[in-house]
Amino acid sequence: MHKTDPRPVHSYYEHSRNRKIGTPALEHDSTFEVVVVGGGLSGCSTALHLAEQGVKVAVLEARHFGWGASGRSGGQIINGFACGQDTLEKLLGLETARQLWDHSVKSVEYTRKLVDRHRIDCDLTMGYMHLAEKRRQVTELEETAADLADKYGYHRMALHGRSGLGTWLGSDLYAAGLSDSGSGHLHPLNYCLGIAAAAKKAGARLFQHSPVTAVESSGGRTTVTCNGVRIHCDTVVYGCNAYLDGLAKEISGTIMPVGTYIIATEPLTEEIALELIPSRAAMADLNFILDYYRLSADHRMLFGGRVSYSTFEPLRLTGSLNRRMLRVFPRLSGTKIEFSWGGYVAITRNRAPHVGRLQNGNWFVQGYSGHGMALAGYMGKIIARAVMGDTDEFDCFAGIPHKHFPGGRWLRMPGLVAAMGYYKLRDRF
Ligand SMILES: Cc1cc2nc3c(=O)[nH]c(=O)nc-3n(C[C@H](O)[C@H](O)[C@H](O)COP(=O)(O)OP(=O)(O)OC[C@H]3O[C@@H](n4cnc5c(N)ncnc54)[C@H](O)[C@@H]3O)c2cc1C
């Protein structure tokens, strides 16, 4: 899987997608108020919220809707941020860190609202658990639960020792788990396609097979080039995330594409599936290179993990993920793996999302750092409001400071690969 690999994605999600968004490629010069680049959750949700306000908006997607991370993801809708609240506290102080935490909690609630309002069939299931294997991780869970309750007023978490884990998870691997009734999981591709369909219904024009190759702004007007035609608009919103490449040079240096991978087993019997995860909650451990897994609606085990800091797929990926899955669930030995796929997340240096406005007036949202499933749909609403002139919520996110990765596009990779070696070692102890 290379970032520009045009082949269809061999994922369980493509296999179980419940709709196709039949849209044309852009073929004629045209004019819109807003052009959104990227047909993932960020882009589709921005378009939905703008179209609902009567804005003439188009979404240009290089391949098809949900082709990027949004249609390949683990599907875990989790509150909080990849960087953790302590990073936000250090960067912005407790008050702003609290506001951001509240936004993250709202992002999960808002996902539920969108699913409900637009009747999106995407297997939404609430329940989540953070898992600790090692003693130091148990302490981390205890501290997290206490901090979130005391400092952030969040009381939807409960700590479970080894003996209390059985009703949640059928694995002997873990020493403790922290459950969270405010997070959950869904079928990410069907969710994204549902948002795209809602945007279309609200009046947004959607175009697939429409890669944007240039954006030029001057004198308050912007021209977008795509498929050899030109679109004139007032403003552009970039929702390209890890697939941005060099399209907007001002923001490409703050993100790094990182590959992450998932396997899906054949369907298990309901009885076996519920022995493995009786709670049906989504699970993730606390390792830096984490394992994340959950059951699909048709009782497959979807098991994700492994990362690649080069833009090439690691060799023997399926076997390696299968071994990690068997470490958690030895009884899945001999179970067929029917799908394996990967995609790119965009990480930032501090692992906080990067949201902002460029000097030429165009907007962007990116860098969820593997934590964008609930946030991207919510950010669409916030960006749309900002484009319409209400920047209160936008400013809260745009205030997070970001630095460029050192080195050019290629030089920054070896540094990260070296860092990964360190974290892999740390995960062992
Ligand atoms: C394997 C995997 C597992 C993940 N698991 C989770 C998880 O469990 N929970 C979680 O919270 N997050 C998870 N994530 C991250 C999450 O999926 C992303 O944060 C989120 O989907 C980002 O959405 P987006 O719309 O910003 O980007 P994307 O969904 O990547 O969409 C960007 C789109 O822009 C298009 N594009 C790029 N350049 C152009 C151009 N020039 N012209 C036109 N179109 C263009 C691309 O084709 C792409 O479709 C995972 C990601 C991956 C890859």
CSV table of C-alpha atoms and ligand atoms in Angstrom, one decimal:
chain,number,residue,atom,x,y,z
A,1,MET,CA,0.0,0.0,0.0
A,2,HIS,CA,1.6,3.2,-1.1
A,3,LYS,CA,-0.1,6.5,-0.5
A,4,THR,CA,-0.8,7.0,-4.1
A,5,ASP,CA,-1.6,3.4,-4.8
A,6,PRO,CA,-4.7,3.6,-7.0
A,7,ARG,CA,-5.8,-0.1,-6.4
A,8,PRO,CA,-9.1,-0.7,-4.6
A,9,VAL,CA,-8.7,-1.2,-0.9
A,10,HIS,CA,-9.1,-4.9,0.1
A,11,SER,CA,-10.9,-4.1,3.4
A,12,TYR,CA,-13.8,-5.6,5.3
A,13,TYR,CA,-15.4,-2.2,5.0
A,14,GLU,CA,-15.4,-2.1,1.2
A,15,HIS,CA,-16.8,-5.6,1.4
A,16,SER,CA,-19.7,-4.5,3.6
A,17,ARG,CA,-20.3,-1.0,2.4
A,18,ASN,CA,-24.0,-0.3,2.2
A,19,ARG,CA,-24.1,2.4,-0.5
A,20,LYS,CA,-22.2,3.9,-3.4
A,21,ILE,CA,-22.1,7.6,-3.8
A,22,GLY,CA,-22.7,8.0,-7.6
A,23,THR,CA,-21.1,11.3,-8.4
A,24,PRO,CA,-19.3,12.5,-11.6
A,25,ALA,CA,-15.8,13.7,-12.1
A,26,LEU,CA,-15.5,17.5,-12.4
A,27,GLU,CA,-15.3,18.2,-16.2
A,28,HIS,CA,-16.3,21.9,-16.7
A,29,ASP,CA,-15.2,25.2,-15.4
A,30,SER,CA,-17.5,26.4,-12.7
A,31,THR,CA,-18.0,28.7,-9.8
A,32,PHE,CA,-18.8,28.0,-6.1
A,33,GLU,CA,-18.6,29.9,-2.9
A,34,VAL,CA,-16.6,27.3,-1.1
A,35,VAL,CA,-14.5,24.4,-2.5
A,36,VAL,CA,-13.6,21.6,-0.1
A,37,VAL,CA,-10.6,19.4,-1.1
A,38,GLY,CA,-10.9,15.9,0.2
A,39,GLY,CA,-13.9,13.5,0.5
A,40,GLY,CA,-13.2,12.0,3.9
A,41,LEU,CA,-15.1,12.8,7.1
A,42,SER,CA,-13.5,16.3,7.5
A,43,GLY,CA,-14.4,17.3,4.0
A,44,CYS,CA,-17.8,15.8,3.8
A,45,SER,CA,-18.9,17.1,7.1
A,46,THR,CA,-17.7,20.6,6.3
A,47,ALA,CA,-19.7,20.5,3.1
A,48,LEU,CA,-22.8,19.1,4.9
A,49,HIS,CA,-22.8,21.9,7.4
A,50,LEU,CA,-22.1,24.6,4.8
A,51,ALA,CA,-24.8,23.3,2.4
A,52,GLU,CA,-27.3,23.2,5.3
A,53,GLN,CA,-26.7,27.0,5.7
A,54,GLY,CA,-27.4,27.5,2.0
A,55,VAL,CA,-23.7,27.9,0.9
A,56,LYS,CA,-22.9,26.9,-2.7
A,57,VAL,CA,-20.2,24.3,-1.9
A,58,ALA,CA,-18.4,21.6,-3.9
A,59,VAL,CA,-16.3,18.7,-2.6
A,60,LEU,CA,-13.5,17.5,-4.9
A,61,GLU,CA,-12.2,14.0,-4.0
A,62,ALA,CA,-9.2,12.6,-5.8
A,63,ARG,CA,-10.5,9.0,-5.8
A,64,HIS,CA,-13.9,8.1,-4.2
A,65,PHE,CA,-15.6,9.2,-1.1
A,66,GLY,CA,-14.2,7.5,2.0
A,67,TRP,CA,-11.1,6.3,0.1
A,68,GLY,CA,-8.7,7.8,2.7
A,69,ALA,CA,-8.3,7.1,6.4
A,70,SER,CA,-12.1,7.7,7.0
A,71,GLY,CA,-13.0,4.5,5.1
A,72,ARG,CA,-10.2,2.3,6.5
A,73,SER,CA,-10.1,3.3,10.1
A,74,GLY,CA,-10.4,1.1,13.2
A,75,GLY,CA,-13.8,2.9,13.7
A,76,GLN,CA,-13.2,3.7,17.3
A,77,ILE,CA,-14.9,6.9,18.3
A,78,ILE,CA,-13.0,8.1,21.3
A,79,ASN,CA,-13.1,11.2,23.4
A,80,GLY,CA,-9.8,13.1,24.2
A,81,PHE,CA,-6.9,13.6,21.9
A,82,ALA,CA,-3.9,11.5,20.8
A,83,CYS,CA,-1.6,13.9,22.7
A,84,GLY,CA,-3.3,13.5,26.0
A,85,GLN,CA,-4.6,16.3,28.3
A,86,ASP,CA,-1.3,16.8,30.0
A,87,THR,CA,0.3,18.0,26.7
A,88,LEU,CA,-2.6,20.4,26.2
A,89,GLU,CA,-2.3,21.7,29.8
A,90,LYS,CA,1.4,22.3,29.2
A,91,LEU,CA,0.8,24.1,25.9
A,92,LEU,CA,-2.3,26.1,26.7
A,93,GLY,CA,-3.0,26.0,30.5
A,94,LEU,CA,-5.7,24.1,32.3
A,95,GLU,CA,-8.7,26.3,31.3
A,96,THR,CA,-8.2,25.9,27.6
A,97,ALA,CA,-7.3,22.2,28.0
A,98,ARG,CA,-10.7,21.8,29.7
A,99,GLN,CA,-12.5,23.5,26.8
A,100,LEU,CA,-10.7,21.2,24.4
A,101,TRP,CA,-11.6,18.1,26.4
A,102,ASP,CA,-15.3,19.2,26.5
A,103,HIS,CA,-15.1,19.6,22.7
A,104,SER,CA,-13.8,16.1,22.4
A,105,VAL,CA,-16.6,14.7,24.6
A,106,LYS,CA,-19.1,16.6,22.5
A,107,SER,CA,-17.5,15.2,19.3
A,108,VAL,CA,-18.6,11.7,20.3
A,109,GLU,CA,-22.1,12.9,21.2
A,110,TYR,CA,-22.2,14.8,18.0
A,111,THR,CA,-21.3,11.7,16.0
A,112,ARG,CA,-24.3,9.9,17.6
A,113,LYS,CA,-26.5,12.9,16.6
A,114,LEU,CA,-25.3,12.9,13.0
A,115,VAL,CA,-25.9,9.1,12.8
A,116,ASP,CA,-29.4,9.6,14.2
A,117,ARG,CA,-30.4,12.7,12.3
A,118,HIS,CA,-29.3,11.4,8.9
A,119,ARG,CA,-30.3,7.8,9.7
A,120,ILE,CA,-26.9,6.4,8.9
A,121,ASP,CA,-26.7,2.6,9.0
A,122,CYS,CA,-23.2,2.2,10.4
A,123,ASP,CA,-23.3,-0.3,13.4
A,124,LEU,CA,-22.8,2.4,16.0
A,125,THR,CA,-22.1,0.7,19.4
A,126,MET,CA,-21.1,2.5,22.6
A,127,GLY,CA,-18.5,1.1,25.0
A,128,TYR,CA,-14.7,1.3,25.1
A,129,MET,CA,-11.9,0.0,27.2
A,130,HIS,CA,-8.3,1.1,27.6
A,131,LEU,CA,-6.1,-2.0,28.6
A,132,ALA,CA,-3.0,-2.3,30.8
A,133,GLU,CA,-0.6,-5.2,30.5
A,134,LYS,CA,2.2,-3.9,32.8
A,135,ARG,CA,2.2,-2.5,36.3
A,136,ARG,CA,3.3,1.0,35.2
A,137,GLN,CA,0.4,1.0,32.8
A,138,VAL,CA,-2.1,0.1,35.6
A,139,THR,CA,-0.8,3.2,37.5
A,140,GLU,CA,-1.3,5.2,34.3
A,141,LEU,CA,-4.9,4.1,34.1
A,142,GLU,CA,-5.5,4.9,37.8
A,143,GLU,CA,-4.0,8.4,37.3
A,144,THR,CA,-6.0,9.0,34.1
A,145,ALA,CA,-9.3,8.1,35.7
A,146,ALA,CA,-8.6,10.2,38.8
A,147,ASP,CA,-7.4,13.2,36.7
A,148,LEU,CA,-10.3,13.1,34.3
A,149,ALA,CA,-12.8,12.9,37.2
A,150,ASP,CA,-11.2,15.6,39.4
A,151,LYS,CA,-9.8,18.1,36.9
A,152,TYR,CA,-12.3,17.6,34.0
A,153,GLY,CA,-15.4,16.5,35.7
A,154,TYR,CA,-15.6,13.3,33.5
A,155,HIS,CA,-17.3,10.5,35.4
A,156,ARG,CA,-18.0,7.9,32.7
A,157,MET,CA,-14.9,5.8,33.3
A,158,ALA,CA,-14.5,2.8,35.7
A,159,LEU,CA,-11.4,0.9,36.6
A,160,HIS,CA,-11.5,-2.9,36.5
A,161,GLY,CA,-8.8,-5.2,38.0
A,162,ARG,CA,-7.9,-8.5,36.5
A,163,SER,CA,-10.7,-10.3,38.2
A,164,GLY,CA,-13.3,-7.8,37.0
A,165,LEU,CA,-12.3,-7.9,33.4
A,166,GLY,CA,-14.2,-11.1,32.5
A,167,THR,CA,-17.5,-9.4,31.7
A,168,TRP,CA,-15.6,-7.1,29.3
A,169,LEU,CA,-13.1,-9.3,27.6
A,170,GLY,CA,-12.2,-13.0,27.3
A,171,SER,CA,-8.4,-12.6,27.4
A,172,ASP,CA,-5.9,-13.4,30.3
A,173,LEU,CA,-3.3,-10.9,28.9
A,174,TYR,CA,-4.2,-7.8,30.8
A,175,ALA,CA,-3.7,-6.7,34.4
A,176,ALA,CA,-6.5,-4.0,34.3
A,177,GLY,CA,-8.8,-2.1,32.1
A,178,LEU,CA,-10.5,1.4,32.2
A,179,SER,CA,-13.9,1.3,30.7
A,180,ASP,CA,-15.5,4.4,29.1
A,181,SER,CA,-19.2,4.5,28.4
A,182,GLY,CA,-18.7,7.8,26.5
A,183,SER,CA,-16.7,6.3,23.7
A,184,GLY,CA,-17.5,3.5,21.2
A,185,HIS,CA,-17.2,2.3,17.6
A,186,LEU,CA,-18.8,2.2,14.2
A,187,HIS,CA,-18.4,1.1,10.6
A,188,PRO,CA,-16.2,4.0,9.4
A,189,LEU,CA,-16.8,3.8,5.7
A,190,ASN,CA,-20.6,3.5,6.0
A,191,TYR,CA,-20.5,6.5,8.4
A,192,CYS,CA,-18.4,8.6,6.0
A,193,LEU,CA,-20.6,7.6,3.0
A,194,GLY,CA,-23.7,8.5,5.1
A,195,ILE,CA,-22.3,12.0,5.8
A,196,ALA,CA,-21.4,12.3,2.1
A,197,ALA,CA,-25.0,11.3,1.1
A,198,ALA,CA,-26.4,13.8,3.6
A,199,ALA,CA,-24.2,16.6,2.2
A,200,LYS,CA,-25.4,15.8,-1.3
A,201,LYS,CA,-29.0,15.8,-0.1
A,202,ALA,CA,-28.4,19.2,1.5
A,203,GLY,CA,-27.3,20.6,-1.8
A,204,ALA,CA,-23.5,20.2,-1.8
A,205,ARG,CA,-22.0,19.2,-5.2
A,206,LEU,CA,-19.8,16.1,-4.8
A,207,PHE,CA,-17.2,15.1,-7.4
A,208,GLN,CA,-15.0,12.0,-7.3
A,209,HIS,CA,-12.0,11.1,-9.5
A,210,SER,CA,-11.3,14.9,-9.2
A,211,PRO,CA,-7.7,15.4,-7.9
A,212,VAL,CA,-6.9,19.0,-7.2
A,213,THR,CA,-3.5,19.9,-8.6
A,214,ALA,CA,-3.2,23.6,-7.8
A,215,VAL,CA,-4.9,26.3,-5.7
A,216,GLU,CA,-4.0,29.9,-6.5
A,217,SER,CA,-5.4,32.8,-4.4
A,218,SER,CA,-5.1,36.5,-5.1
A,219,GLY,CA,-7.3,39.6,-4.4
A,220,GLY,CA,-9.7,37.7,-2.3
A,221,ARG,CA,-10.6,35.1,-5.0
A,222,THR,CA,-9.3,31.6,-5.4
A,223,THR,CA,-8.9,29.4,-8.5
A,224,VAL,CA,-8.7,25.6,-8.1
A,225,THR,CA,-7.3,23.5,-10.9
A,226,CYS,CA,-8.6,19.9,-11.3
A,227,ASN,CA,-8.8,17.5,-14.2
A,228,GLY,CA,-7.6,20.4,-16.5
A,229,VAL,CA,-10.6,22.6,-15.6
A,230,ARG,CA,-10.7,25.6,-13.3
A,231,ILE,CA,-13.1,26.4,-10.5
A,232,HIS,CA,-13.5,29.9,-9.1
A,233,CYS,CA,-14.4,30.3,-5.5
A,234,ASP,CA,-14.2,32.6,-2.5
A,235,THR,CA,-12.4,30.2,-0.3
A,236,VAL,CA,-11.0,26.7,-0.1
A,237,VAL,CA,-11.1,24.2,2.8
A,238,TYR,CA,-8.3,21.6,2.9
A,239,GLY,CA,-9.5,18.2,4.3
A,240,CYS,CA,-6.7,16.1,2.8
A,241,ASN,CA,-5.1,15.0,6.0
A,242,ALA,CA,-2.3,12.4,5.5
A,243,TYR,CA,-2.9,12.5,1.7
A,244,LEU,CA,-2.2,16.2,1.3
A,245,ASP,CA,1.2,15.7,-0.3
A,246,GLY,CA,2.6,19.0,-1.5
A,247,LEU,CA,-0.8,20.6,-2.3
A,248,ALA,CA,-0.5,23.3,0.4
A,249,LYS,CA,3.2,23.7,1.2
A,250,GLU,CA,2.5,26.0,4.3
A,251,ILE,CA,0.8,23.1,6.1
A,252,SER,CA,2.5,19.9,4.7
A,253,GLY,CA,5.5,20.3,7.0
A,254,THR,CA,3.5,20.0,10.2
A,255,ILE,CA,2.2,16.5,9.5
A,256,MET,CA,3.8,13.1,8.8
A,257,PRO,CA,1.9,10.3,7.2
A,258,VAL,CA,2.2,7.1,9.2
A,259,GLY,CA,0.8,3.8,8.0
A,260,THR,CA,-1.3,1.7,10.3
A,261,TYR,CA,-2.9,-1.7,9.5
A,262,ILE,CA,-5.9,-3.9,10.3
A,263,ILE,CA,-6.9,-7.5,9.7
A,264,ALA,CA,-10.4,-9.0,9.7
A,265,THR,CA,-11.1,-12.7,10.5
A,266,GLU,CA,-13.8,-14.7,8.8
A,267,PRO,CA,-17.2,-14.4,10.7
A,268,LEU,CA,-17.1,-16.2,14.0
A,269,THR,CA,-20.1,-17.8,15.6
A,270,GLU,CA,-22.0,-15.3,17.8
A,271,GLU,CA,-21.2,-17.6,20.8
A,272,ILE,CA,-17.4,-17.4,20.2
A,273,ALA,CA,-17.5,-13.7,19.4
A,274,LEU,CA,-19.2,-12.9,22.7
A,275,GLU,CA,-16.8,-15.2,24.6
A,276,LEU,CA,-14.0,-13.0,23.2
A,277,ILE,CA,-15.6,-9.6,23.8
A,278,PRO,CA,-18.8,-10.1,25.8
A,279,SER,CA,-19.2,-6.3,26.3
A,280,ARG,CA,-18.9,-5.7,22.5
A,281,ALA,CA,-16.8,-2.7,23.5
A,282,ALA,CA,-13.9,-1.4,21.4
A,283,MET,CA,-10.5,-2.2,23.0
A,284,ALA,CA,-7.1,-0.6,22.8
A,285,ASP,CA,-4.0,-1.2,24.9
A,286,LEU,CA,-1.6,1.5,26.2
A,287,ASN,CA,1.5,0.5,24.3
A,288,PHE,CA,3.1,3.2,22.2
A,289,ILE,CA,2.6,0.9,19.2
A,290,LEU,CA,-0.9,-0.1,20.3
A,291,ASP,CA,-3.1,-3.0,19.5
A,292,TYR,CA,-6.8,-1.9,18.9
A,293,TYR,CA,-9.6,-4.3,18.2
A,294,ARG,CA,-13.3,-4.8,18.2
A,295,LEU,CA,-16.1,-7.1,16.9
A,296,SER,CA,-17.8,-6.2,13.6
A,297,ALA,CA,-21.6,-6.4,13.4
A,298,ASP,CA,-21.3,-9.8,11.6
A,299,HIS,CA,-19.0,-11.2,14.4
A,300,ARG,CA,-15.6,-10.9,12.8
A,301,MET,CA,-12.6,-9.8,14.9
A,302,LEU,CA,-11.2,-6.6,13.5
A,303,PHE,CA,-7.6,-6.3,14.9
A,304,GLY,CA,-5.4,-3.3,14.2
A,305,GLY,CA,-1.9,-2.3,15.1
A,306,ARG,CA,1.6,-2.1,13.7
A,307,VAL,CA,2.8,1.2,12.2
A,308,SER,CA,5.1,2.0,9.4
A,309,TYR,CA,7.0,5.3,9.4
A,310,SER,CA,8.1,4.8,5.8
A,311,THR,CA,5.4,5.1,3.1
A,312,PHE,CA,5.8,1.4,2.3
A,313,GLU,CA,3.8,-1.5,3.8
A,314,PRO,CA,5.8,-3.6,6.2
A,315,LEU,CA,6.6,-7.1,4.9
A,316,ARG,CA,4.6,-10.0,6.2
A,317,LEU,CA,2.0,-7.7,7.7
A,318,THR,CA,-0.9,-10.1,7.9
A,319,GLY,CA,1.2,-12.8,9.7
A,320,SER,CA,2.6,-10.3,12.1
A,321,LEU,CA,-0.8,-8.8,13.0
A,322,ASN,CA,-2.2,-12.3,13.3
A,323,ARG,CA,0.5,-13.2,15.8
A,324,ARG,CA,-0.4,-10.2,17.8
A,325,MET,CA,-4.1,-11.1,17.7
A,326,LEU,CA,-3.3,-14.7,18.9
A,327,ARG,CA,-1.3,-13.3,21.9
A,328,VAL,CA,-4.6,-11.7,23.0
A,329,PHE,CA,-7.0,-14.5,21.8
A,330,PRO,CA,-5.1,-17.8,21.5
A,331,ARG,CA,-8.4,-19.5,20.7
A,332,LEU,CA,-8.5,-17.8,17.3
A,333,SER,CA,-5.6,-20.0,16.2
A,334,GLY,CA,-6.6,-21.6,12.9
A,335,THR,CA,-9.2,-18.9,12.2
A,336,LYS,CA,-9.0,-17.6,8.6
A,337,ILE,CA,-8.0,-14.0,8.0
A,338,GLU,CA,-10.2,-12.8,5.2
A,339,PHE,CA,-9.1,-9.1,4.8
A,340,SER,CA,-6.0,-7.1,5.6
A,341,TRP,CA,-5.5,-3.5,4.7
A,342,GLY,CA,-3.8,-0.3,5.8
A,343,GLY,CA,-4.1,3.5,5.5
A,344,TYR,CA,-2.3,6.6,6.6
A,345,VAL,CA,-2.9,8.7,9.6
A,346,ALA,CA,-1.4,12.2,9.8
A,347,ILE,CA,0.5,12.8,12.9
A,348,THR,CA,1.7,16.2,14.2
A,349,ARG,CA,4.8,16.6,16.4
A,350,ASN,CA,2.8,17.2,19.5
A,351,ARG,CA,0.0,14.7,18.4
A,352,ALA,CA,-2.7,17.5,18.7
A,353,PRO,CA,-4.9,18.3,15.7
A,354,HIS,CA,-3.8,21.1,13.5
A,355,VAL,CA,-6.6,23.5,12.5
A,356,GLY,CA,-6.2,26.9,11.1
A,357,ARG,CA,-6.5,29.6,8.4
A,358,LEU,CA,-3.8,30.4,5.8
A,359,GLN,CA,-2.7,33.9,5.0
A,360,ASN,CA,-4.6,33.8,1.7
A,361,GLY,CA,-7.8,33.2,3.7
A,362,ASN,CA,-8.1,29.4,3.0
A,363,TRP,CA,-8.9,27.0,5.8
A,364,PHE,CA,-7.5,23.6,6.8
A,365,VAL,CA,-8.0,20.8,9.3
A,366,GLN,CA,-5.5,17.9,9.6
A,367,GLY,CA,-3.2,16.0,11.9
A,368,TYR,CA,-5.7,14.1,14.2
A,369,SER,CA,-2.8,11.8,14.8
A,370,GLY,CA,-4.9,8.6,14.6
A,371,HIS,CA,-7.7,10.0,16.7
A,372,GLY,CA,-10.0,11.7,14.2
A,373,MET,CA,-13.0,9.4,13.8
A,374,ALA,CA,-15.3,11.3,16.1
A,375,LEU,CA,-13.4,14.6,15.8
A,376,ALA,CA,-13.4,14.9,12.0
A,377,GLY,CA,-17.2,15.0,11.7
A,378,TYR,CA,-17.4,17.5,14.6
A,379,MET,CA,-14.7,19.7,13.1
A,380,GLY,CA,-16.7,19.9,9.9
A,381,LYS,CA,-19.4,21.8,11.8
A,382,ILE,CA,-16.8,24.0,13.5
A,383,ILE,CA,-15.0,24.9,10.2
A,384,ALA,CA,-18.3,25.6,8.5
A,385,ARG,CA,-19.3,28.0,11.3
A,386,ALA,CA,-15.9,29.7,11.0
A,387,VAL,CA,-16.3,30.1,7.2
A,388,MET,CA,-19.7,31.7,7.9
A,389,GLY,CA,-18.0,34.1,10.4
A,390,ASP,CA,-18.5,32.5,13.8
A,391,THR,CA,-14.9,31.5,14.9
A,392,ASP,CA,-15.4,31.0,18.6
A,393,GLU,CA,-15.0,27.2,18.6
A,394,PHE,CA,-12.5,27.3,15.7
A,395,ASP,CA,-10.2,29.7,17.7
A,396,CYS,CA,-10.0,27.3,20.6
A,397,PHE,CA,-8.5,24.6,18.3
A,398,ALA,CA,-6.5,27.0,16.1
A,399,GLY,CA,-4.7,28.3,19.3
A,400,ILE,CA,-2.9,25.0,19.7
A,401,PRO,CA,0.7,25.7,18.7
A,402,HIS,CA,2.4,23.5,16.1
A,403,LYS,CA,6.0,23.0,14.8
A,404,HIS,CA,7.2,21.7,11.5
A,405,PHE,CA,9.0,18.4,11.5
A,406,PRO,CA,12.7,19.0,11.2
A,407,GLY,CA,14.2,18.1,7.8
A,408,GLY,CA,12.6,18.0,4.5
A,409,ARG,CA,9.9,15.5,3.4
A,410,TRP,CA,12.4,12.6,3.2
A,411,LEU,CA,14.9,13.6,6.0
A,412,ARG,CA,12.2,13.6,8.6
A,413,MET,CA,11.5,9.9,8.2
A,414,PRO,CA,14.8,8.4,9.5
A,415,GLY,CA,14.5,10.5,12.7
A,416,LEU,CA,11.1,9.0,13.3
A,417,VAL,CA,12.2,5.5,12.5
A,418,ALA,CA,14.9,5.8,15.1
A,419,ALA,CA,12.4,7.1,17.7
A,420,MET,CA,10.1,4.2,16.9
A,421,GLY,CA,13.0,1.8,17.9
A,422,TYR,CA,13.1,3.4,21.3
A,423,TYR,CA,9.4,3.1,21.8
A,424,LYS,CA,9.3,-0.5,20.7
A,425,LEU,CA,11.9,-1.3,23.3
A,426,ARG,CA,9.9,0.6,25.9
A,427,ASP,CA,6.8,-1.3,25.1
A,428,ARG,CA,8.5,-4.6,26.2
A,429,PHE,CA,9.1,-3.5,29.8
B,1,LIG,C1,-6.0,2.0,9.5
B,1,LIG,C2,-6.5,3.2,10.3
B,1,LIG,C3,-7.1,3.0,11.5
B,1,LIG,C4,-7.6,4.2,12.2
B,1,LIG,N1,-8.3,3.9,13.3
B,1,LIG,C5,-8.8,5.0,14.0
B,1,LIG,C6,-9.6,4.8,15.1
B,1,LIG,O1,-9.9,3.6,15.5
B,1,LIG,N2,-10.2,5.8,15.8
B,1,LIG,C7,-9.9,7.1,15.4
B,1,LIG,O2,-10.3,8.1,16.0
B,1,LIG,N3,-9.1,7.4,14.3
B,1,LIG,C8,-8.6,6.3,13.6
B,1,LIG,N4,-7.9,6.6,12.4
B,1,LIG,C9,-7.7,8.0,12.0
B,1,LIG,C10,-9.0,8.5,11.3
B,1,LIG,O3,-9.4,7.6,10.4
B,1,LIG,C11,-8.7,9.8,10.7
B,1,LIG,O4,-8.2,10.7,11.7
B,1,LIG,C12,-9.8,10.5,10.0
B,1,LIG,O5,-10.5,9.6,9.2
B,1,LIG,C13,-9.4,11.7,9.1
B,1,LIG,O6,-10.4,12.1,8.3
B,1,LIG,P1,-10.1,13.1,7.1
B,1,LIG,O7,-11.4,13.3,6.4
B,1,LIG,O8,-9.4,14.3,7.7
B,1,LIG,O9,-9.0,12.4,6.2
B,1,LIG,P2,-9.2,11.2,5.1
B,1,LIG,O10,-10.3,10.3,5.5
B,1,LIG,O11,-7.8,10.6,4.9
B,1,LIG,O12,-9.6,11.9,3.8
B,1,LIG,C14,-8.7,12.7,3.0
B,1,LIG,C15,-9.2,12.7,1.6
B,1,LIG,O13,-8.6,13.7,0.8
B,1,LIG,C16,-8.4,13.2,-0.5
B,1,LIG,N5,-7.4,14.1,-1.1
B,1,LIG,C17,-6.1,14.3,-0.8
B,1,LIG,N6,-5.5,15.1,-1.6
B,1,LIG,C18,-6.4,15.4,-2.6
B,1,LIG,C19,-6.4,16.3,-3.7
B,1,LIG,N7,-5.3,16.9,-4.1
B,1,LIG,N8,-7.5,16.4,-4.4
B,1,LIG,C20,-8.7,15.8,-4.1
B,1,LIG,N9,-8.7,15.0,-3.0
B,1,LIG,C21,-7.6,14.8,-2.2
B,1,LIG,C22,-7.9,11.8,-0.3
B,1,LIG,O14,-8.1,11.0,-1.5
B,1,LIG,C23,-8.8,11.3,0.9
B,1,LIG,O15,-10.0,10.6,0.5
B,1,LIG,C24,-7.4,5.5,11.7
B,1,LIG,C25,-6.8,5.7,10.5
B,1,LIG,C26,-6.3,4.5,9.8
B,1,LIG,C27,-5.6,4.8,8.4
